[in-house]
XYZ file of C-alpha atoms in Angstrom:
141
model
C 0.005 0.080 0.026
C 1.240 3.377 -0.868
C 2.319 5.625 2.022
C 0.489 8.510 0.363
C -2.921 6.717 0.499
C -2.586 5.702 4.186
C -4.162 9.043 5.527
C -7.041 8.828 3.078
C -7.735 5.208 3.972
C -7.496 6.117 7.696
C -9.929 8.929 7.121
C -12.439 6.652 5.206
C -12.090 4.027 7.894
C -12.679 6.249 10.709
C -15.772 7.709 8.921
C -17.044 4.126 8.285
C -16.553 3.242 11.936
C -18.489 6.433 13.038
C -21.388 5.545 10.709
C -21.398 2.045 12.173
C -21.512 3.428 15.624
C -24.199 5.915 14.851
C -26.448 3.294 13.456
C -26.014 1.396 16.800
C -26.981 4.301 18.856
C -30.764 3.456 19.272
C -29.910 -0.029 20.659
C -27.239 1.501 22.898
C -29.716 4.192 24.220
C -32.250 1.385 25.046
C -29.641 -0.585 26.992
C -28.603 2.492 28.919
C -32.232 3.278 30.064
C -32.583 -0.165 31.110
C -29.568 0.291 33.365
C -30.806 3.364 35.152
C -32.002 1.409 38.217
C -28.680 -0.206 38.573
C -26.834 3.063 38.674
C -28.524 4.299 41.827
C -27.251 1.242 43.718
C -23.724 1.812 42.361
C -23.931 5.642 43.143
C -24.577 4.804 46.860
C -21.152 3.061 46.827
C -19.185 6.046 45.476
C -18.480 8.039 48.684
C -16.647 4.982 50.172
C -14.652 4.380 47.062
C -13.421 7.818 46.351
C -10.391 7.802 48.804
C -9.088 4.492 47.264
C -9.544 5.655 43.732
C -7.794 8.896 44.303
C -4.717 7.338 45.927
C -4.333 5.021 42.934
C -4.596 7.665 40.369
C -1.044 8.360 39.710
C -0.316 4.695 38.941
C -3.523 4.396 36.876
C -2.898 7.623 34.896
C 0.867 6.612 34.222
C -0.108 3.234 32.944
C -2.866 4.644 30.717
C -0.350 7.228 29.247
C 2.223 4.688 28.396
C -0.304 2.667 26.381
C -1.895 5.570 24.576
C 0.799 5.950 21.940
C 0.623 2.135 21.047
C -3.209 2.253 21.146
C -3.260 5.404 18.821
C -0.928 3.532 16.366
C -3.259 0.377 16.570
C -6.306 2.528 15.960
C -4.725 4.393 12.992
C -3.720 1.209 11.377
C -7.133 -0.441 11.962
C -8.687 2.719 10.302
C -6.258 2.313 7.354
C -7.399 -1.372 6.806
C -10.878 -0.579 7.197
C -10.707 2.347 4.786
C -8.851 0.394 2.316
C -11.479 -2.354 2.283
C -14.278 0.122 2.019
C -12.675 2.066 -0.867
C -12.036 -1.283 -2.626
C -15.752 -2.216 -2.208
C -16.798 1.106 -3.592
C -14.554 0.976 -6.463
C -15.791 -2.576 -7.382
C -19.523 -1.612 -7.010
C -21.578 -1.706 -10.138
C -22.679 1.844 -9.573
C -19.117 3.079 -9.411
C -18.122 1.072 -12.508
C -21.142 2.607 -14.459
C -20.027 6.199 -13.352
C -16.492 5.507 -14.529
C -17.746 4.263 -17.939
C -20.119 7.272 -18.288
C -17.182 9.557 -17.246
C -14.873 8.110 -19.883
C -17.538 8.421 -22.468
C -18.198 12.043 -21.683
C -14.415 12.852 -21.656
C -14.105 11.131 -25.086
C -17.104 13.128 -26.438
C -15.692 16.349 -25.012
C -12.280 15.699 -26.551
C -14.014 15.004 -29.924
C -16.086 18.237 -29.690
C -13.034 20.216 -28.713
C -11.103 18.774 -31.815
C -14.178 19.644 -34.066
C -14.504 23.135 -32.668
C -10.734 23.637 -33.223
C -10.867 22.437 -36.775
C -13.852 24.656 -37.417
C -12.149 27.672 -35.997
C -9.038 26.883 -38.173
C -11.266 26.713 -41.236
C -13.012 29.861 -40.522
C -9.655 31.395 -39.937
C -8.268 30.305 -43.154
C -11.495 31.353 -45.052
C -11.366 34.746 -43.455
C -7.684 35.225 -44.463
C -8.342 34.030 -48.022
C -11.286 36.568 -48.286
C -9.380 39.448 -46.687
C -8.012 41.959 -49.138
C -4.231 41.817 -49.688
C -2.479 44.442 -47.770
C -1.909 47.607 -49.639
C -4.851 47.017 -52.088
C -8.239 48.555 -51.517
C -11.086 46.349 -51.063
C -13.095 45.374 -54.178
C -16.445 46.490 -52.786
């Protein structure tokens, strides 16, 4: 895979993942609303756990920070793979192939029209030159 395409594939992969997650939101919202009752029981335990949690924060944060760079690289590579697969699917889709064919046809017709217009302009120019009075002679009108 070309190094130049990696950022594009990562972008497409991240967008594809975001769309997947957005489609799953209704189910997630339903699960969360079912959990509201459990959260009140857990919230009652929080005051007793705060001290222990605060004392362990330096170690927890240090461990999380050391793993972030590796995790970022993993995510980036996963997005690249996902994006490359998605782009390949899109390229091979019948709709894309039809669009490419139509575009090539349009380009070909545009080139042909350009050539015809150029030839017509050349012909008009030559005709105008041949009909113009020679320099120094008055017009025969």
